[in-house]
Structure formats: C-alpha cells, structure tokens
PDB file of C-alpha atoms in Angstrom:
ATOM      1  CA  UNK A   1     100.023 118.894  89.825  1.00 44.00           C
ATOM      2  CA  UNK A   2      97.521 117.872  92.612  1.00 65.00           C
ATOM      3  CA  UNK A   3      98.537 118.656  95.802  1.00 93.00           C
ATOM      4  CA  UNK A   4     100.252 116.474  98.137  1.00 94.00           C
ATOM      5  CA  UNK A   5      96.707 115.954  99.994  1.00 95.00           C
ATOM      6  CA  UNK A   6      94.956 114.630  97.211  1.00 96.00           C
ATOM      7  CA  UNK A   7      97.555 112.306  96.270  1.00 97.00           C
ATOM      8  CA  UNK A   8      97.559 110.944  99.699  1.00 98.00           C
ATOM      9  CA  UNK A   9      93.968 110.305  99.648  1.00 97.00           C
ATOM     10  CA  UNK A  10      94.343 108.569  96.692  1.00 98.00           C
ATOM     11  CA  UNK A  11      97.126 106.302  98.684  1.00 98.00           C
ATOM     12  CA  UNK A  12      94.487 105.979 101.354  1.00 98.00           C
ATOM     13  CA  UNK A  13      91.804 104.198  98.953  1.00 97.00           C
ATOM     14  CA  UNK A  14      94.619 101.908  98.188  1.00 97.00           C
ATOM     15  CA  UNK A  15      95.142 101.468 101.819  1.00 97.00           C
ATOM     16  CA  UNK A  16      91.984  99.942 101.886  1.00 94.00           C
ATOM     17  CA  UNK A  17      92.492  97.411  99.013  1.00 90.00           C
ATOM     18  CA  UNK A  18      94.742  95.875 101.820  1.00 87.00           C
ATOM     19  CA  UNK A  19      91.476  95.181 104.424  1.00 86.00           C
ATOM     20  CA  UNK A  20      90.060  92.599 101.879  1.00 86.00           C
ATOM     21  CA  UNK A  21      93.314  90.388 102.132  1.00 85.00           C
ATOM     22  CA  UNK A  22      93.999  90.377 105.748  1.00 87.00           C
ATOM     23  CA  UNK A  23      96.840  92.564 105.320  1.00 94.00           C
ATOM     24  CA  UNK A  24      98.263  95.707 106.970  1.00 95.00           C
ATOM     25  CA  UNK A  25      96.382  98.595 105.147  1.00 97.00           C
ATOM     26  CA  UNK A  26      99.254 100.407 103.884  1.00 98.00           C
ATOM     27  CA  UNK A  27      98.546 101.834 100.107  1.00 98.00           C
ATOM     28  CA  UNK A  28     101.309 103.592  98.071  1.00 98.00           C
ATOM     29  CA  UNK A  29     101.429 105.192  94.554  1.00 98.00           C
ATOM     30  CA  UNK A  30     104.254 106.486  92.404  1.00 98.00           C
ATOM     31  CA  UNK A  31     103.333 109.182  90.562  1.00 98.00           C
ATOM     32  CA  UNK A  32     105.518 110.566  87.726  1.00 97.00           C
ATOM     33  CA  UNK A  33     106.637 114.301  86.348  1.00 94.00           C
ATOM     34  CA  UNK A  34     103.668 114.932  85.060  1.00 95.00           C
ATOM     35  CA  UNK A  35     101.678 114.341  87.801  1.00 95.00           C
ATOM     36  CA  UNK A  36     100.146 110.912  86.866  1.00 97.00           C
ATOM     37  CA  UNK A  37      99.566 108.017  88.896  1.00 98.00           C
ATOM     38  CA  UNK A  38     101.625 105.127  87.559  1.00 98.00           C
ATOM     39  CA  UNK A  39     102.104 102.909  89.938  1.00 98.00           C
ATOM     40  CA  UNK A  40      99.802 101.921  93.179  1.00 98.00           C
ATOM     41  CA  UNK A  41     100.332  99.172  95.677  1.00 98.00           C
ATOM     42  CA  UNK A  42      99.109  97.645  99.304  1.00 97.00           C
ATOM     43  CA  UNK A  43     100.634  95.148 101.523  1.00 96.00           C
ATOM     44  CA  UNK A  44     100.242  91.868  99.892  1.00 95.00           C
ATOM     45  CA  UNK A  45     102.001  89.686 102.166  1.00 94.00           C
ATOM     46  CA  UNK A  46      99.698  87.495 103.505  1.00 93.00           C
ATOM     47  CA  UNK A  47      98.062  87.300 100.371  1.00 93.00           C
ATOM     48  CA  UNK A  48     100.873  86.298  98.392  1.00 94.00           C
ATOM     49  CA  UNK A  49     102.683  84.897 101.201  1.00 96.00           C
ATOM     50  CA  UNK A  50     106.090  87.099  99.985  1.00 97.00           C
ATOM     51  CA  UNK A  51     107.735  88.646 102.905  1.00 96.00           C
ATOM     52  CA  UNK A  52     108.488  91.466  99.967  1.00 97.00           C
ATOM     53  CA  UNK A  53     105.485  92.944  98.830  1.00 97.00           C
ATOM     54  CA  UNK A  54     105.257  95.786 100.830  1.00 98.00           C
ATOM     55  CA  UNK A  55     102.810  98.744  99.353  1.00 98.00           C
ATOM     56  CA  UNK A  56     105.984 100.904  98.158  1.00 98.00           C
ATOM     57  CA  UNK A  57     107.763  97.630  96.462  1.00 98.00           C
ATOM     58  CA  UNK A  58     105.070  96.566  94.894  1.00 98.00           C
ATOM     59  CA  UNK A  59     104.189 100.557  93.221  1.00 98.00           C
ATOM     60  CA  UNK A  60     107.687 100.519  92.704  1.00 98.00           C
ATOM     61  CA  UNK A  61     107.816  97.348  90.446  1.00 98.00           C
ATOM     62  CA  UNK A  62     104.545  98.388  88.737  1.00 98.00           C
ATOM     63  CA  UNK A  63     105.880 101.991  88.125  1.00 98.00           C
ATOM     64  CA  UNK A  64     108.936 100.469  86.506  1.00 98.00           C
ATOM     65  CA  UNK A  65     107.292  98.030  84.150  1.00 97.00           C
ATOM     66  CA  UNK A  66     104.724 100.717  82.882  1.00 96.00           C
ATOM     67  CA  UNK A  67     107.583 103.056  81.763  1.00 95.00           C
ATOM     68  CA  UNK A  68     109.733 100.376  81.154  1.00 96.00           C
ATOM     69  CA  UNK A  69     113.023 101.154  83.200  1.00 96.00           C
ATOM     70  CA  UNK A  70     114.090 100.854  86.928  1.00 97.00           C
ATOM     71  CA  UNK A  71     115.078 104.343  87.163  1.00 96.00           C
ATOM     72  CA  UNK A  72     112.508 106.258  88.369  1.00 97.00           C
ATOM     73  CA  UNK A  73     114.203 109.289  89.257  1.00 93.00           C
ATOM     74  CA  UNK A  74     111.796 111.837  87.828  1.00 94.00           C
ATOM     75  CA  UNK A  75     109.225 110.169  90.263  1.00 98.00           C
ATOM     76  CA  UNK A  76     107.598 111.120  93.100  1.00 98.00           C
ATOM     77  CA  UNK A  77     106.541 107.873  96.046  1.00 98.00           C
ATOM     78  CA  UNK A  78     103.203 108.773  98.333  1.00 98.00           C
ATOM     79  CA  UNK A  79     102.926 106.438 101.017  1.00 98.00           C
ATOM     80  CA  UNK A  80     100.353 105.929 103.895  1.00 98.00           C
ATOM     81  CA  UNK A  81     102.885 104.902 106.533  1.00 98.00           C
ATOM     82  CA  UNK A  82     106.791 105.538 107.028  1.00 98.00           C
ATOM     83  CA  UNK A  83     108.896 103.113 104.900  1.00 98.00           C
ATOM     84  CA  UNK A  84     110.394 100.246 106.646  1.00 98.00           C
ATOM     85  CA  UNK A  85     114.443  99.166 106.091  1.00 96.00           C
ATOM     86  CA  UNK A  86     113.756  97.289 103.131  1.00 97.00           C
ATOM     87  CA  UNK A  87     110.911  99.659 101.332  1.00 97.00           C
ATOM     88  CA  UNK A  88     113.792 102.595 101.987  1.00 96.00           C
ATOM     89  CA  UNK A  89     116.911 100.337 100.519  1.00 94.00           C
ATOM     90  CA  UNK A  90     114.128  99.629  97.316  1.00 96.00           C
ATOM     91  CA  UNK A  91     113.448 103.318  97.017  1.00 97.00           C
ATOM     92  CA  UNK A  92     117.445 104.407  96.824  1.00 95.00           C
ATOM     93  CA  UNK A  93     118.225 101.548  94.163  1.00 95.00           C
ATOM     94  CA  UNK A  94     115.185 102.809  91.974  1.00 96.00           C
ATOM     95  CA  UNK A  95     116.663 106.316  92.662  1.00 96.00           C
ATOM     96  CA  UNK A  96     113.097 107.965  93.347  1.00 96.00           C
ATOM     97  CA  UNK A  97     113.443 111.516  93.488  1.00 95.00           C
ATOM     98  CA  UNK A  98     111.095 112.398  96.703  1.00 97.00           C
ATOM     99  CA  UNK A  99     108.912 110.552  99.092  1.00 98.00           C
ATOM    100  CA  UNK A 100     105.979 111.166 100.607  1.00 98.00           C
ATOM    101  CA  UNK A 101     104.548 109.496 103.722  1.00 98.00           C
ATOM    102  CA  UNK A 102     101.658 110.038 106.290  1.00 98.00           C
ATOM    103  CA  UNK A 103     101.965 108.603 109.712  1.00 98.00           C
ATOM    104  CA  UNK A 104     105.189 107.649 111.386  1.00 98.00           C
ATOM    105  CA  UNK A 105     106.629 104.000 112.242  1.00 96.00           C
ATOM    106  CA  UNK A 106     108.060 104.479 115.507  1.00 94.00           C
ATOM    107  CA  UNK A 107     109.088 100.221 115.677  1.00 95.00           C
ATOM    108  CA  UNK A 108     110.420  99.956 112.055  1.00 95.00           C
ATOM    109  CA  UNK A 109     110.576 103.425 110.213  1.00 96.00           C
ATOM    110  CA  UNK A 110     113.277 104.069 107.991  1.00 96.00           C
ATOM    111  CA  UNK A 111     113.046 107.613 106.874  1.00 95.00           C
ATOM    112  CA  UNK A 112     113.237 109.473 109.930  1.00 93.00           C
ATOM    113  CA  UNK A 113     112.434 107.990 113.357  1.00 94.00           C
ATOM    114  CA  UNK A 114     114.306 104.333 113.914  1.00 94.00           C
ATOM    115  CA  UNK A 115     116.508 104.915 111.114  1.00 93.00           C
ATOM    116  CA  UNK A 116     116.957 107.406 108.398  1.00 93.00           C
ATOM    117  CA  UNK A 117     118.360 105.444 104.809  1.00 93.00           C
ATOM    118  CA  UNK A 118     117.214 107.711 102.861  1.00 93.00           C
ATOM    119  CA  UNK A 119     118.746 110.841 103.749  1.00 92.00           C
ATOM    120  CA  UNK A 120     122.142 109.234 105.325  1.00 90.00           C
ATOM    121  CA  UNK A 121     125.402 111.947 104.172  1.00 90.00           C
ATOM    122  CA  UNK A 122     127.226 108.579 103.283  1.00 89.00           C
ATOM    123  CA  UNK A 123     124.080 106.878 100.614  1.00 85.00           C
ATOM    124  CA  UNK A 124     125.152 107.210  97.003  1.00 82.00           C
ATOM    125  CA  UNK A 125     121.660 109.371  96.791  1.00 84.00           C
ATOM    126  CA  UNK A 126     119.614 111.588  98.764  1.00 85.00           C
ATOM    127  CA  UNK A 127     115.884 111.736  98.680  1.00 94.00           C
ATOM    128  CA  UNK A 128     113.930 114.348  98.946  1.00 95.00           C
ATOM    129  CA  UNK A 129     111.906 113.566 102.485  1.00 97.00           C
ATOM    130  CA  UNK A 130     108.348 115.130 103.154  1.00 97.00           C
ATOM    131  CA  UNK A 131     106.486 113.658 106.349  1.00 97.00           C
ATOM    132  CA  UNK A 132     103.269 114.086 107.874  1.00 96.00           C
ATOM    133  CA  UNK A 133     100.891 114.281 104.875  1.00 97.00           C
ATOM    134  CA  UNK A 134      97.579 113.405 105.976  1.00 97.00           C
ATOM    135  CA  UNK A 135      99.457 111.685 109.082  1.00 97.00           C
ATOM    136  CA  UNK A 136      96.239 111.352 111.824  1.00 97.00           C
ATOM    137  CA  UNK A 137      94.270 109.417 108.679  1.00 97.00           C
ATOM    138  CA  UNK A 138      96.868 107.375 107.661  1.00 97.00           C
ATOM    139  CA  UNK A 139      97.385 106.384 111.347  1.00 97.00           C
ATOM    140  CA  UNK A 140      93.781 105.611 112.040  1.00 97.00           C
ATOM    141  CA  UNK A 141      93.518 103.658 109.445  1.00 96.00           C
ATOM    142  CA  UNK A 142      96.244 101.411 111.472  1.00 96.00           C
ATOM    143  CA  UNK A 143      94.989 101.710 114.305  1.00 95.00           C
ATOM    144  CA  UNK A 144      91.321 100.455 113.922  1.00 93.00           C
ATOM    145  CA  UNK A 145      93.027  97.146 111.658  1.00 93.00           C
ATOM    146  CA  UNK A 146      95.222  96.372 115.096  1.00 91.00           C
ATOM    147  CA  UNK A 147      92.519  97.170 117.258  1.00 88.00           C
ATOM    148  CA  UNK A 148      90.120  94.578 115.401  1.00 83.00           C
ATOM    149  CA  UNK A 149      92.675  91.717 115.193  1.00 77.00           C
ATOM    150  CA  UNK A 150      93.576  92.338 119.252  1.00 73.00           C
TER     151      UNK A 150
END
C-alpha cells in the first residue's frame, strides 16, 4: 500500500479539478483493501448547483457504484480538508472503515475540531480518524482560492 502521503497527493490533483468550476478545491478519493483508487471526487456545487456534492459524497457514491454496494467498510476515505456535518453523517451510513484528512475546518469540521461524528461513544460505528496528512498543502491550496475571490 502507498503511503498515506502519496495518497494525499493524489487527493490534491483532484483538489485542483475543483479550480476549473469555481468551486472550493477540496479533492477526495476512496481507496479500497487493496490499495486502489476507486473512487475520486471535488466540490461540485456550483457546478452542479447541488448543495450535496461535496468531494467525499461524491467519491463516496462513485466508490459504491464501481463495487456495486453501499458498504464500503473495507475502505479507506483521503480527503484534502476536514469533513463537514453532512460529509461525516455520509461517511458513518457507508460505514467507511478510516478517514484520512489534511488541513483542519475550524468553522464547519466534523471529525475533530467543531464537532466530532465520527468518533462520538454513542454512533452505531466508529471510524478510524487520522488528521494532518499533508495538512500545510492542503490548506494552501484554500487559502490562495479565498484569497483570489476576496
């Protein structure tokens, strides 16, 4: 398996796809037991005007029609940026084994610094939490899009 670097760069170049839709560059990927990339997403809200296609839910969805079930709980979610409320209550139901993420969300983070969903004693299942891979590129990348559109 690649180490949790490289699959965060790869997260990053998704990231990116984001720029060329207006969106916020977050990128995620969903990588399964073997160590294979099978499902990648960015923001595509503006773009498809759908107040749910963050990065994770969109890997999610394409991680769950490429091995045709919702359970992905032999899988493995590396995103650029904390998940939000939603992304974390869509990561529990698809019962994702661990997640990955780079830079924190101090406004709207879900996993650890508003809020913690994933790894609440009382959720029907726990997560497996790492934080901070790659976290000064994955913020930078946020912070020159919001410095740009100010």
């Amino acid at each position: 398996m690649a180490e949790l670097a490289d699959y965060m760069r790869a997260a990053l170049e998704v990231a990116r796809e984001a720029l060329t839709t207006d969106d916020v560059p977050v990128g995620a990927i969903v990588i399964d037991s073997r160590g294979e990339i099978v499902g990648r997403g960015n923001n595509l809200r503006e773009f498809e005007n759908d107040p749910t296609a963050h990065a994770e839910i969109v890997a999610l969805r394409e991680a769950a029609q490429a091995g045709n079930n919702w359970r992905l709980d032999d899988h493995t979610l590396i995103v650029t940026l904390e998940p939000c409320a939603m992304c974390a209550g869509a990561i529990a139901q698809s019962r994702i084994r661990r997640v990955v993420f780079g830079a924190w969300d101090e406004k709207a983070g879900a996993v650890g610094s508003v809020w913690d969903v994933l790894r609440d004693p009382r959720a029907p299942y726990q997560v497996e939490v790492v934080a901070g891979v790659l976290e000064e590129e994955c913020a930078e990348i946020l912070r020159e899009f919001f410095k740009e559109k100010r």
